[in-house]
C-alpha positions as a printed NumPy array, in Angstrom:
array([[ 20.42 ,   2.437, -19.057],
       [ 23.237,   4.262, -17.191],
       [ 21.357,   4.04 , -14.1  ],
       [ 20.84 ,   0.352, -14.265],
       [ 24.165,  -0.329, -15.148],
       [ 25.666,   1.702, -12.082],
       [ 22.363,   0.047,  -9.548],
       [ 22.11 ,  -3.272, -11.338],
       [ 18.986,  -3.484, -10.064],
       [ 16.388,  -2.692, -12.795],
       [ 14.668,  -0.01 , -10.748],
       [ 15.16 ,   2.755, -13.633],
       [ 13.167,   0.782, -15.557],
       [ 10.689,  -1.16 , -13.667],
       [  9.041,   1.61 , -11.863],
       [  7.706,   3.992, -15.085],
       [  6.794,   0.264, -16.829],
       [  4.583,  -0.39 , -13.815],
       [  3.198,   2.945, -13.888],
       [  2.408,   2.923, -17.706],
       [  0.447,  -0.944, -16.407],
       [ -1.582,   1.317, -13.779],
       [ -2.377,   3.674, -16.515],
       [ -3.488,   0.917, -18.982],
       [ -5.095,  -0.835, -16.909],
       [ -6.997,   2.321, -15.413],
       [ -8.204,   3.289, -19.304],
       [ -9.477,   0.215, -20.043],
       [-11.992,  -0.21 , -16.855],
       [ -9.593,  -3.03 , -14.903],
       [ -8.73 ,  -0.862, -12.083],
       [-10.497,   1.031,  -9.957],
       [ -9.548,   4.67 ,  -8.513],
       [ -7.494,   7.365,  -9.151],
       [ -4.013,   7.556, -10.473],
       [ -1.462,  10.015, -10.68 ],
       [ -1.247,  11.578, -14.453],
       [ -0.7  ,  14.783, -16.404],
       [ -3.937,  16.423, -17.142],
       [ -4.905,  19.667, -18.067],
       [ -6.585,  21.668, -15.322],
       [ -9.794,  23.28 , -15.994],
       [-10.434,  25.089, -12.723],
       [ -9.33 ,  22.391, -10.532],
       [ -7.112,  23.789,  -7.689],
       [ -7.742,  27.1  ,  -9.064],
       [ -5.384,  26.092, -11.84 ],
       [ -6.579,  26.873, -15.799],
       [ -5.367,  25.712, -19.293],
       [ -1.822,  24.057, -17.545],
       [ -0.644,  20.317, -17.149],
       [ -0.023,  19.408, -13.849],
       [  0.407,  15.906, -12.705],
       [ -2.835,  15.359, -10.077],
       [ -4.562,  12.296,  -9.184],
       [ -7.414,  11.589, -11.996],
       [-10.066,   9.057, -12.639],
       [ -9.384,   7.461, -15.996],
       [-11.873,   5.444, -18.283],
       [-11.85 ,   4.145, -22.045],
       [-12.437,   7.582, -23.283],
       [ -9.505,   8.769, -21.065],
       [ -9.867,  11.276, -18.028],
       [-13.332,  10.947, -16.357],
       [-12.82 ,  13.302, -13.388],
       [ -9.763,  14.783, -11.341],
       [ -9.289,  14.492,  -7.853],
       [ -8.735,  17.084,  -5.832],
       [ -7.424,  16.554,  -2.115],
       [ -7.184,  18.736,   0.347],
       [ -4.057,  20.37 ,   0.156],
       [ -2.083,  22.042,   3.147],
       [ -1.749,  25.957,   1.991],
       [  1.358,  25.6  ,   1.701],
       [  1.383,  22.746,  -0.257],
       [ -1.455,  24.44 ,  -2.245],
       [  0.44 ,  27.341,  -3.057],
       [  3.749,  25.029,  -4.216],
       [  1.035,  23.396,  -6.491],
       [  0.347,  26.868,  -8.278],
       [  3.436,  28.624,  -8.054],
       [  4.856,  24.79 , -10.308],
       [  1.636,  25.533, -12.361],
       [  2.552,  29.274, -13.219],
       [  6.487,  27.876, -13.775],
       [  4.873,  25.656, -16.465],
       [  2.449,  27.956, -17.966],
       [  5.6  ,  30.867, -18.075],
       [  7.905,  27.712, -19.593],
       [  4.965,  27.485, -22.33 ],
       [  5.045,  31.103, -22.956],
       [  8.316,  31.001, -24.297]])
């Protein structure tokens, strides 16, 4: 709400309510394609048992498959060095 106030422009709060409508409307079958979301990975980018926000096909019964795009190395290795930061932050 601080962030409106100071912007007056609603942008604090209109962009995660349209990405919550991608995400509904993604589970329920009304749009096609892959959006970005918090999944665990099971292997994907050579990341296990961590939530990383990836691109993933949703459906009714929630993710259906996760995208994987090709990633520069060094973007790659950004990817897995947040992962391990995550999976060290769940350690605690």
């Amino acid at each position: 709400a601080a962030v409106v106030a100071l912007r007056r422009t609603g942008s604090a709060t209109i962009a995660p309510a349209h990405a919550i409508c991608e995400v509904l409307e993604a589970l329920r079958g009304a749009r096609a394609g892959a959006v970005p979301v918090s999944v665990v990975l099971e292997g994907e980018y050579g990341i296990e048992g961590v939530v990383v926000g990836v691109p993933a096909i949703l459906g009714p019964k929630g993710v259906i498959e996760v995208v994987e795009i090709d990633l520069a190395p060094g973007e790659l290795a950004a990817l897995r060095a947040a992962a391990e930061a995550v999976a060290d932050r769940m350690d605690v």
